[in-house]
PDB file of C-alpha atoms in Angstrom:
ATOM      1  CA  MET A 193     -19.832  56.584 151.944  1.00 34.00           C
ATOM      2  CA  LEU A 194     -16.219  55.377 151.890  1.00 36.00           C
ATOM      3  CA  ASN A 195     -13.671  56.876 149.552  1.00 38.00           C
ATOM      4  CA  LYS A 196      -9.984  56.559 148.997  1.00 37.00           C
ATOM      5  CA  ILE A 197      -7.618  59.512 148.819  1.00 39.00           C
ATOM      6  CA  ASN A 198      -4.454  59.167 146.783  1.00 43.00           C
ATOM      7  CA  ALA A 199      -1.830  60.980 148.841  1.00 44.00           C
ATOM      8  CA  SER A 200       0.311  61.579 145.713  1.00 47.00           C
ATOM      9  CA  GLU A 201       2.355  58.464 144.915  1.00 48.00           C
ATOM     10  CA  GLY A 202       1.588  56.460 148.057  1.00 49.00           C
ATOM     11  CA  GLU A 203      -1.212  54.121 149.010  1.00 53.00           C
ATOM     12  CA  PRO A 204      -4.734  55.557 148.770  1.00 54.00           C
ATOM     13  CA  LEU A 205      -6.232  56.680 152.065  1.00 50.00           C
ATOM     14  CA  ARG A 206      -9.751  55.884 153.197  1.00 54.00           C
ATOM     15  CA  LEU A 207     -12.122  58.844 153.218  1.00 53.00           C
ATOM     16  CA  PHE A 208     -15.739  58.935 154.331  1.00 52.00           C
ATOM     17  CA  LEU A 209     -17.843  61.189 152.114  1.00 52.00           C
ATOM     18  CA  GLY A 210     -20.537  63.391 153.513  1.00 56.00           C
ATOM     19  CA  THR A 211     -20.599  65.483 156.604  1.00 58.00           C
ATOM     20  CA  ALA A 212     -18.864  64.773 159.891  1.00 59.00           C
ATOM     21  CA  PRO A 213     -21.031  66.232 162.655  1.00 63.00           C
ATOM     22  CA  CYS A 214     -19.322  67.064 165.913  1.00 64.00           C
ATOM     23  CA  GLY A 215     -22.372  65.815 167.807  1.00 60.00           C
ATOM     24  CA  LEU A 216     -24.244  62.570 167.260  1.00 56.00           C
ATOM     25  CA  SER A 217     -23.077  60.834 164.094  1.00 52.00           C
ATOM     26  CA  PRO A 218     -25.350  59.272 161.479  1.00 53.00           C
ATOM     27  CA  ASN A 219     -24.700  55.717 160.327  1.00 56.00           C
ATOM     28  CA  VAL A 220     -21.799  55.484 157.879  1.00 51.00           C
ATOM     29  CA  SER A 221     -21.813  52.875 155.135  1.00 54.00           C
ATOM     30  CA  GLU A 222     -18.552  51.414 153.857  1.00 55.00           C
ATOM     31  CA  ASP A 223     -19.992  49.841 150.700  1.00 49.00           C
ATOM     32  CA  GLU A 224     -20.015  52.965 148.520  1.00 51.00           C
ATOM     33  CA  GLY A 225     -16.860  54.757 147.543  1.00 55.00           C
ATOM     34  CA  THR A 226     -14.463  56.229 145.084  1.00 59.00           C
ATOM     35  CA  GLU A 227     -10.891  57.480 144.979  1.00 65.00           C
ATOM     36  CA  LEU A 228      -9.774  61.037 145.425  1.00 63.00           C
ATOM     37  CA  ASN A 229      -6.336  62.296 144.480  1.00 70.00           C
ATOM     38  CA  PHE A 230      -5.426  64.563 147.368  1.00 71.00           C
ATOM     39  CA  ALA A 231      -2.955  66.626 145.345  1.00 74.00           C
ATOM     40  CA  ARG A 232      -5.412  67.262 142.492  1.00 74.00           C
ATOM     41  CA  TYR A 233      -8.206  68.128 144.916  1.00 74.00           C
ATOM     42  CA  TRP A 234      -6.242  70.740 146.874  1.00 78.00           C
ATOM     43  CA  VAL A 235      -4.009  71.946 144.019  1.00 80.00           C
ATOM     44  CA  PRO A 236      -6.054  71.901 140.807  1.00 79.00           C
ATOM     45  CA  ASN A 237      -3.456  73.980 138.931  1.00 82.00           C
ATOM     46  CA  PRO A 238      -0.077  72.543 140.087  1.00 83.00           C
ATOM     47  CA  LYS A 239       1.844  74.106 137.189  1.00 88.00           C
ATOM     48  CA  ASP A 240       1.207  77.615 138.555  1.00 89.00           C
ATOM     49  CA  SER A 241       0.857  76.853 142.269  1.00 90.00           C
ATOM     50  CA  TYR A 242       3.163  77.005 145.263  1.00 90.00           C
ATOM     51  CA  SER A 243       2.772  77.118 149.024  1.00 90.00           C
ATOM     52  CA  VAL A 244       3.928  79.272 151.903  1.00 92.00           C
ATOM     53  CA  ILE A 245       3.565  79.018 155.664  1.00 93.00           C
ATOM     54  CA  ALA A 246       1.531  81.813 157.244  1.00 95.00           C
ATOM     55  CA  THR A 247       2.990  83.872 160.079  1.00 95.00           C
ATOM     56  CA  GLY A 248       1.410  86.502 162.286  1.00 96.00           C
ATOM     57  CA  ASP A 249      -2.237  87.110 163.174  1.00 97.00           C
ATOM     58  CA  SER A 250      -3.446  89.714 160.675  1.00 97.00           C
ATOM     59  CA  MET A 251      -5.673  87.212 158.798  1.00 98.00           C
ATOM     60  CA  GLU A 252      -7.261  85.385 161.737  1.00 97.00           C
ATOM     61  CA  GLY A 253     -10.710  86.735 160.788  1.00 97.00           C
ATOM     62  CA  ALA A 254     -10.379  84.772 157.536  1.00 98.00           C
ATOM     63  CA  ARG A 255      -9.401  81.684 159.573  1.00 97.00           C
ATOM     64  CA  ILE A 256      -5.757  81.852 158.499  1.00 97.00           C
ATOM     65  CA  PHE A 257      -3.507  81.298 161.497  1.00 96.00           C
ATOM     66  CA  ALA A 258       0.254  81.292 162.087  1.00 95.00           C
ATOM     67  CA  GLY A 259       1.666  77.959 160.963  1.00 94.00           C
ATOM     68  CA  ASP A 260      -1.030  77.280 158.360  1.00 94.00           C
ATOM     69  CA  MET A 261       0.136  76.132 154.938  1.00 92.00           C
ATOM     70  CA  LEU A 262      -1.370  78.254 152.180  1.00 92.00           C
ATOM     71  CA  VAL A 263      -1.700  77.015 148.605  1.00 92.00           C
ATOM     72  CA  ILE A 264      -1.346  79.898 146.161  1.00 92.00           C
ATOM     73  CA  ASP A 265      -2.343  79.837 142.487  1.00 94.00           C
ATOM     74  CA  ALA A 266      -0.118  82.289 140.608  1.00 94.00           C
ATOM     75  CA  GLY A 267      -2.014  81.723 137.360  1.00 94.00           C
ATOM     76  CA  MET A 268      -5.440  82.631 138.718  1.00 94.00           C
ATOM     77  CA  GLU A 269      -6.943  85.990 137.819  1.00 95.00           C
ATOM     78  CA  THR A 270      -7.277  88.186 140.901  1.00 96.00           C
ATOM     79  CA  ARG A 271     -10.656  89.620 141.746  1.00 96.00           C
ATOM     80  CA  GLU A 272     -12.102  91.957 144.325  1.00 97.00           C
ATOM     81  CA  GLY A 273     -12.191  90.237 147.706  1.00 97.00           C
ATOM     82  CA  HIS A 274      -9.707  87.469 146.933  1.00 98.00           C
ATOM     83  CA  ILE A 275      -7.119  86.688 149.577  1.00 98.00           C
ATOM     84  CA  VAL A 276      -3.777  87.200 147.876  1.00 97.00           C
ATOM     85  CA  VAL A 277      -0.065  86.950 148.504  1.00 96.00           C
ATOM     86  CA  ALA A 278       1.515  90.252 147.555  1.00 96.00           C
ATOM     87  CA  TRP A 279       5.078  91.454 147.325  1.00 95.00           C
ATOM     88  CA  LEU A 280       5.053  94.977 148.784  1.00 96.00           C
ATOM     89  CA  ASN A 281       8.224  97.022 149.008  1.00 96.00           C
ATOM     90  CA  GLY A 282      10.402  93.921 149.297  1.00 93.00           C
ATOM     91  CA  GLU A 283       8.261  91.949 151.745  1.00 94.00           C
ATOM     92  CA  LEU A 284       5.555  89.311 151.368  1.00 93.00           C
ATOM     93  CA  THR A 285       2.131  89.849 152.864  1.00 96.00           C
ATOM     94  CA  VAL A 286      -1.143  87.926 152.829  1.00 97.00           C
ATOM     95  CA  LYS A 287      -4.217  90.176 152.702  1.00 98.00           C
ATOM     96  CA  ARG A 288      -7.665  90.533 151.148  1.00 98.00           C
ATOM     97  CA  LEU A 289      -7.567  92.507 147.885  1.00 98.00           C
ATOM     98  CA  HIS A 290      -9.765  95.570 147.456  1.00 97.00           C
ATOM     99  CA  ARG A 291      -9.746  98.245 144.792  1.00 96.00           C
ATOM    100  CA  ARG A 292     -11.295 101.637 145.395  1.00 96.00           C
ATOM    101  CA  ASP A 293     -13.387 103.355 142.726  1.00 95.00           C
ATOM    102  CA  ASP A 294     -10.358 105.468 141.770  1.00 94.00           C
ATOM    103  CA  GLY A 295      -8.285 102.306 141.151  1.00 92.00           C
ATOM    104  CA  THR A 296      -6.253 102.519 144.354  1.00 96.00           C
ATOM    105  CA  VAL A 297      -5.323  99.075 145.680  1.00 97.00           C
ATOM    106  CA  VAL A 298      -5.983  98.422 149.361  1.00 98.00           C
ATOM    107  CA  LEU A 299      -4.652  95.295 151.093  1.00 98.00           C
ATOM    108  CA  MET A 300      -7.060  94.528 153.918  1.00 98.00           C
ATOM    109  CA  PRO A 301      -6.132  92.592 157.044  1.00 98.00           C
ATOM    110  CA  GLU A 302      -8.777  90.392 158.677  1.00 97.00           C
ATOM    111  CA  ASN A 303      -7.969  91.507 162.216  1.00 97.00           C
ATOM    112  CA  ASP A 304      -9.090  94.822 163.729  1.00 97.00           C
ATOM    113  CA  LYS A 305      -5.660  95.242 165.373  1.00 97.00           C
ATOM    114  CA  TYR A 306      -4.226  96.121 161.938  1.00 97.00           C
ATOM    115  CA  ALA A 307      -4.901  99.008 159.587  1.00 97.00           C
ATOM    116  CA  PRO A 308      -5.571  98.543 155.878  1.00 98.00           C
ATOM    117  CA  ILE A 309      -2.536  99.003 153.646  1.00 97.00           C
ATOM    118  CA  VAL A 310      -3.209 101.596 150.972  1.00 98.00           C
ATOM    119  CA  VAL A 311      -0.784 101.027 148.097  1.00 97.00           C
ATOM    120  CA  GLY A 312       0.549 104.403 146.994  1.00 95.00           C
ATOM    121  CA  ASP A 313       2.213 105.594 143.808  1.00 93.00           C
ATOM    122  CA  HIS A 314       5.677 105.225 145.372  1.00 95.00           C
ATOM    123  CA  ASP A 315       5.109 101.676 146.611  1.00 97.00           C
ATOM    124  CA  GLU A 316       6.370  98.680 144.687  1.00 97.00           C
ATOM    125  CA  MET A 317       3.626  96.065 144.730  1.00 96.00           C
ATOM    126  CA  ARG A 318       2.994  92.881 142.778  1.00 96.00           C
ATOM    127  CA  ILE A 319       0.298  90.279 143.370  1.00 96.00           C
ATOM    128  CA  LEU A 320       2.005  86.868 143.427  1.00 95.00           C
ATOM    129  CA  GLY A 321      -1.149  84.768 143.479  1.00 95.00           C
ATOM    130  CA  VAL A 322      -4.502  83.943 145.020  1.00 97.00           C
ATOM    131  CA  VAL A 323      -4.783  81.795 148.148  1.00 96.00           C
ATOM    132  CA  THR A 324      -6.906  78.810 147.083  1.00 94.00           C
ATOM    133  CA  SER A 325      -6.733  76.631 150.188  1.00 93.00           C
ATOM    134  CA  VAL A 326      -5.516  76.656 153.783  1.00 94.00           C
ATOM    135  CA  HIS A 327      -4.159  73.574 155.578  1.00 92.00           C
ATOM    136  CA  ARG A 328      -3.301  73.108 159.227  1.00 92.00           C
ATOM    137  CA  LYS A 329      -2.240  70.270 161.455  1.00 86.00           C
ATOM    138  CA  LEU A 330      -4.308  69.667 164.538  1.00 83.00           C
TER     139      LEU A 330
END
């Protein structure tokens, strides 16, 4: 199934719907299609969204690698297990959000080389948004 992607203001791009196996490919038909606005698809809430470039390797288990562009929704309600961008003691960090039964916030890396960050009473921490998509160039 053929689609078109609107890459913001430019010409629509062709997009084939369905799966893209990395083995033998099924027949693809070009007679069915629609248009897809790339920006709206990846950033459904542009008013409250921004992006950052990931650095380091602490989130590789979540398939976030150095150089990836992260789209963050600052208006989205945070929930247990979300990957968030947090401001902690003057520095940004990307981690998975956990809350213990006693209410303590723990920022969890997705790489065994790193220890969880337990946010203490003397730490200054603010959640800046939820990571909603990850983009990388091949």
